XYZ file of C-alpha atoms in Angstrom:
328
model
C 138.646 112.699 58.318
C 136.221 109.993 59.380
C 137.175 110.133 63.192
C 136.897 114.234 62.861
C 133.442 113.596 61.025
C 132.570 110.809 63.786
C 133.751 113.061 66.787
C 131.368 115.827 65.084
C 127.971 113.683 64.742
C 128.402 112.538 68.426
C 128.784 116.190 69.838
C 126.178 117.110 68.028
C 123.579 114.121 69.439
C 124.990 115.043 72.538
C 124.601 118.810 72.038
C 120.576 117.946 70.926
C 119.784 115.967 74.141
C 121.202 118.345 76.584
C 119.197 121.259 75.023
C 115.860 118.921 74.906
C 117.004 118.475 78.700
C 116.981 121.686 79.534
C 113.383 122.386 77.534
C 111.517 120.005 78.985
C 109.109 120.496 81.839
C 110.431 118.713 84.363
C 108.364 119.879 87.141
C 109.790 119.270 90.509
C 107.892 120.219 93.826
C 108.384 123.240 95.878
C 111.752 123.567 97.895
C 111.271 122.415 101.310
C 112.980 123.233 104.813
C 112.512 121.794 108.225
C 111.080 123.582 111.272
C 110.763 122.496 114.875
C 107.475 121.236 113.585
C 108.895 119.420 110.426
C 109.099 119.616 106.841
C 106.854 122.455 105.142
C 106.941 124.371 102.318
C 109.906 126.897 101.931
C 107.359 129.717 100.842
C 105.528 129.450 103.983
C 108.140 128.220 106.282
C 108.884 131.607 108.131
C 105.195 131.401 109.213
C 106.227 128.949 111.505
C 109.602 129.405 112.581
C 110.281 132.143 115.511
C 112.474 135.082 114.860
C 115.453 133.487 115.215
C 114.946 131.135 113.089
C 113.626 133.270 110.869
C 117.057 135.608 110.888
C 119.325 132.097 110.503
C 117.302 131.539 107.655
C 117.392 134.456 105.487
C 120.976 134.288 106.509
C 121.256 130.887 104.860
C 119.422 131.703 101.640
C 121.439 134.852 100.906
C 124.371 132.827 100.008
C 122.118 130.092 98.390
C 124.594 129.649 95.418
C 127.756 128.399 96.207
C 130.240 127.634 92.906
C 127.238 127.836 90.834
C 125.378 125.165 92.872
C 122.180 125.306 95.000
C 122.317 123.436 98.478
C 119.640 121.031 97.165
C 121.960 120.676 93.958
C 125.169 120.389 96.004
C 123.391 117.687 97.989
C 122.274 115.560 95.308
C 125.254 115.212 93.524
C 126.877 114.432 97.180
C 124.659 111.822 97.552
C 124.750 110.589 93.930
C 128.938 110.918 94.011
C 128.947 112.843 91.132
C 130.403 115.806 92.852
C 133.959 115.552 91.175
C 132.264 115.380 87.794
C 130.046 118.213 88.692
C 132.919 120.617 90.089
C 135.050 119.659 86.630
C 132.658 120.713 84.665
C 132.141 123.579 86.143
C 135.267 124.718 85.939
C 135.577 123.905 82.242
C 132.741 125.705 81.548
C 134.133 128.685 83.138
C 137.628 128.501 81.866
C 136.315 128.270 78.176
C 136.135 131.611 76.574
C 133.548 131.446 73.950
C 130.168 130.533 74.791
C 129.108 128.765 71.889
C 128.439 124.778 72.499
C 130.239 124.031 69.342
C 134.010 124.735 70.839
C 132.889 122.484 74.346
C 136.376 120.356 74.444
C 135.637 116.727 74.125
C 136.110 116.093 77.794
C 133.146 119.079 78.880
C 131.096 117.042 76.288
C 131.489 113.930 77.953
C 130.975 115.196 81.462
C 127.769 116.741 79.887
C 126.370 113.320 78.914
C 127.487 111.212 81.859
C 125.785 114.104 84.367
C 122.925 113.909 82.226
C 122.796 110.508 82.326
C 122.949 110.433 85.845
C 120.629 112.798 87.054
C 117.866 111.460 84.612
C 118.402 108.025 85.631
C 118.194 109.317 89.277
C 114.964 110.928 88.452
C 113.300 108.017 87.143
C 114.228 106.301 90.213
C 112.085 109.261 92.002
C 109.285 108.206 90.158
C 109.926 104.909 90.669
C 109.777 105.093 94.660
C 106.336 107.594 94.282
C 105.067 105.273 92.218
C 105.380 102.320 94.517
C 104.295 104.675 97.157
C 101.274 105.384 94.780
C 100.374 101.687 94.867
C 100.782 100.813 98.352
C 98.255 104.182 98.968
C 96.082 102.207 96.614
C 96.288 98.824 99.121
C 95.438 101.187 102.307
C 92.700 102.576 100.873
C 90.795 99.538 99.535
C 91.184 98.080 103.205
C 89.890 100.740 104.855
C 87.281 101.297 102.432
C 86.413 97.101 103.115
C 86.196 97.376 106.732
C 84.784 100.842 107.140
C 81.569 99.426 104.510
C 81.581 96.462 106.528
C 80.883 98.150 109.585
C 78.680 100.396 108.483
C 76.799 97.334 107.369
C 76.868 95.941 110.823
C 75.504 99.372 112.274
C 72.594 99.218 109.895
C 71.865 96.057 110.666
C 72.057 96.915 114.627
C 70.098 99.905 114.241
C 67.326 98.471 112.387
C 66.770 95.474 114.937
C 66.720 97.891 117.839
C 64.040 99.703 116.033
C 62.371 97.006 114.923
C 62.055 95.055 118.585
C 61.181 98.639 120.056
C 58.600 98.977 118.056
C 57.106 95.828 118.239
C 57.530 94.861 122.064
C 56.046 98.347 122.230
C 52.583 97.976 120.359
C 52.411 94.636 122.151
C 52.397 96.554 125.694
C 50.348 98.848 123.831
C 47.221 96.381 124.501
C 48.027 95.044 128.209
C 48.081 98.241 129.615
C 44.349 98.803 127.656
C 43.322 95.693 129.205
C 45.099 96.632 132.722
C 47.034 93.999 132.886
C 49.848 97.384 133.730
C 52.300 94.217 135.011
C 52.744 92.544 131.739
C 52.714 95.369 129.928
C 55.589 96.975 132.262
C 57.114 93.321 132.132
C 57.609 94.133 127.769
C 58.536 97.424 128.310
C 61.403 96.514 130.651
C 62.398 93.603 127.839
C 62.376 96.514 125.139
C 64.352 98.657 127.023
C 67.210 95.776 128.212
C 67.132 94.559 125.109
C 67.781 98.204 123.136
C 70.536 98.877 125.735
C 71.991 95.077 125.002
C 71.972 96.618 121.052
C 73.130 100.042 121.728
C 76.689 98.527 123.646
C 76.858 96.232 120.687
C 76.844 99.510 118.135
C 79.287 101.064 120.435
C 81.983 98.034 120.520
C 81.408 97.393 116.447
C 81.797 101.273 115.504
C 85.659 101.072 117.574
C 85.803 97.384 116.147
C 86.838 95.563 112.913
C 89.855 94.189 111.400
C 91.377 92.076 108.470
C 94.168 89.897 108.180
C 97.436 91.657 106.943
C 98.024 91.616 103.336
C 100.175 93.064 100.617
C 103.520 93.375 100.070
C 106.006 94.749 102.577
C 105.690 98.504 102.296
C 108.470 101.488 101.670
C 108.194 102.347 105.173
C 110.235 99.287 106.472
C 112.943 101.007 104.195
C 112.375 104.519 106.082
C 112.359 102.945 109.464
C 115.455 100.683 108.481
C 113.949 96.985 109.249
C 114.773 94.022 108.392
C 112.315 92.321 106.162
C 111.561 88.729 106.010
C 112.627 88.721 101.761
C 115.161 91.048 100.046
C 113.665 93.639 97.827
C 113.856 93.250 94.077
C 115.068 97.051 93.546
C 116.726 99.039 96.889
C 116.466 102.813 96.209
C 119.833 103.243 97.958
C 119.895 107.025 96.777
C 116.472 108.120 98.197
C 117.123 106.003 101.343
C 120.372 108.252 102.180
C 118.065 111.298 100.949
C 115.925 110.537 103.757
C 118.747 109.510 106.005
C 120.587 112.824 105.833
C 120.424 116.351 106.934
C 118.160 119.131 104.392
C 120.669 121.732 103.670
C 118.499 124.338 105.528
C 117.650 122.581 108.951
C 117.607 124.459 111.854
C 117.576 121.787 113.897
C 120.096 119.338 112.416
C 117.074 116.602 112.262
C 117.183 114.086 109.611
C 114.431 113.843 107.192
C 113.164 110.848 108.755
C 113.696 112.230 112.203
C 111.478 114.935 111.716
C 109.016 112.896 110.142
C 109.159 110.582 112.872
C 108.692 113.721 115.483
C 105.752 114.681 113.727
C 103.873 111.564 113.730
C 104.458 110.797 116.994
C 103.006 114.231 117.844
C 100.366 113.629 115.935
C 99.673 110.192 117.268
C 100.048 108.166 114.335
C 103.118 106.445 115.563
C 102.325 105.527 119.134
C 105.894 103.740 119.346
C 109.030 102.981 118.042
C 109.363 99.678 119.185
C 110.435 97.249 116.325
C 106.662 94.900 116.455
C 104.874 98.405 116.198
C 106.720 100.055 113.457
C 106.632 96.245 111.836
C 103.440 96.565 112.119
C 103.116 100.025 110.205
C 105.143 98.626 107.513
C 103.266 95.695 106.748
C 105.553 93.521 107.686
C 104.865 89.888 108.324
C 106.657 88.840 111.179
C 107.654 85.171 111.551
C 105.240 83.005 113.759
C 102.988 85.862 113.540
C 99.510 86.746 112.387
C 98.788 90.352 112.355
C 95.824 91.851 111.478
C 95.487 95.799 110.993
C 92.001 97.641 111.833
C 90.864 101.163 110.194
C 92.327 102.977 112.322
C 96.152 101.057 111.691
C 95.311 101.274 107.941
C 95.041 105.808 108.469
C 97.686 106.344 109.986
C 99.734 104.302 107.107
C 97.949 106.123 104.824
C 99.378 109.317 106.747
C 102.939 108.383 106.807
C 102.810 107.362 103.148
C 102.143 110.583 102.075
C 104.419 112.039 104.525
C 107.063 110.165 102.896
C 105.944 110.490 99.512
C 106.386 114.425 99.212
C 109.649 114.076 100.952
C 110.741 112.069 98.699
C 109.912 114.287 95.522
C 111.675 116.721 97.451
C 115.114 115.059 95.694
C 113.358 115.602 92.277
C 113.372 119.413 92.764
C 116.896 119.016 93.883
C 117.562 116.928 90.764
C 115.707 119.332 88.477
C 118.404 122.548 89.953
C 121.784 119.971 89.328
C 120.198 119.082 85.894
C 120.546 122.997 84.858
C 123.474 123.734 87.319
C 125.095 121.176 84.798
C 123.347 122.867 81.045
């Protein structure tokens, strides 16, 4: 009697969370597919895709659901290697014949709460990554805010002394050429002049100019473009790593998730290279026996590629969010 009551109290629990699971709001962001000019949104990828691609497409997402799992599901629990566990359940759930969740056998109830389990924890680890990408967004933009006031400082500062030395060499030749004494006055003129063009060059090399020493920690690019870094993390998000390392269920171009993130920058020139110093570089990464510094311009096109990567990866929450009721 007290193992039946036992065995009762813990389906039930178990029963509670998976319905609060399936209740809560766990917004995920829009599906996503890759074009020949990268990820975009799968409501508005057709826009871009020629006919063919629009016609493998459609193709594709008319037999979406396969075994009761979306590709973006299917994936997930691939790369999670919960795919067994999925597929058992699955079939349990379709071999019972009543569809009340009191008569789930013990083992469907289990599977329930390990999936659960699972996917949750995944989902935190999601957060975890955008978080950290959050953060290091946080770095790149107080940097470039630091140099980009400092140089506008140093423009003001410019500008004012060429108006200032204009003005006054200026009301000084003012009086020569009264006097006609035209030589002298020409003489000042010709200082003003050399002197504003000496100022204007200056405003011209400190408006592409200014830099800072490298700081922060190493950011989550070094884990997209697979370098080594000079310390081991304290948390590898081995799970979004192979998200971005594999194929999107509806490419159609076979391009990794990196690779086509990597194909856009560099069209976009915000990756001029992928030489390891220059993606070291875009990762933050400290090099031994070297001192980088990073200007504004370095510092936007991280700030780019960090957001790049961040809605890619909240791509695997969506996929999450369709195992999580694939599985409820």
């Amino acid at each position: 009697m007290l193992n039946t009551k036992l065995s009762l109290i813990t389906k039930n629990i178990a029963l509670a969370m998976i319905v609060l699971s399936t209740q809560l709001p766990l917004a995920g962001p829009a599906r996503a597919v890759e074009s020949g000019a990268g990820l975009v949104p799968q409501n508005f990828a057709g826009e871009d895709l020629d006919r063919k691609h629009r016609i493998a497409l459609v193709q594709q997402q008319s037999t979406k659901i396969v075994g009761g799992l979306t590709p973006g599901a299917r994936e997930a629990a691939d790369l999670m290697g919960i795919m067994p566990q999925v597929e058992r359940l699955i079939a349990l759930r379709q071999s019972r014949t009543s569809q009340d969740p009191l008569n789930m056998s013990d083992e469907e109830l289990n599977l329930k709460v390990f999936l659960l389990d699972r996917i949750v924890g995944q989902s935190l680890e999601v957060r975890m990554v955008s978080d950290r990408i959050d953060r290091e967004l946080a770095w790149a933009y107080t940097g470039k805010g630091m140099l980009e006031a400092r140089r506008q400082r140093n423009l003001n500062f410019l500008f004012s002394a060429n108006f200032l030395q204009g003005g006054i060499l200026g009301t000084i030749a003012g009086p020569e050429f009264l006097h006609g004494d035209s030589r002298a006055g020409s003489e000042l003129l010709l200082l003003a002049s050399a002197i504003g063009l000496g100022l204007s060059t200056m405003s011209f090399v400190e408006a592409r100019s200014g830099s800072k020493k490298m700081d922060g920690e190493v950011t989550v690019l070094a884990d997209i473009f697979g370098l080594k870094q000079t310390s081991d993390p304290q948390h590898r998000p081995d799970v979004v790593i192979k998200y971005m390392t594999s194929v999107p269920p509806l490419s159609v171009n076979n391009q990794t998730r990196r690779d086509a993130l990597i194909a856009s920058w560099k069209r976009g020139h915000y990756l001029r290279s992928t030489e390891e110093r220059q993606l070291s570089k875009v990762a933050a990464i400290q090099l031994p026996g070297e001192r980088n510094r990073e200007n504004i311009g370095d510092l936007g096109n991280r700030i780019r590629m960090l957001y790049d990567v961040q809605w890619s990866v909240e791509q695997l929450d969506a996929d999450l969010l369709e195992l999580l009721r694939a599985t409820n």
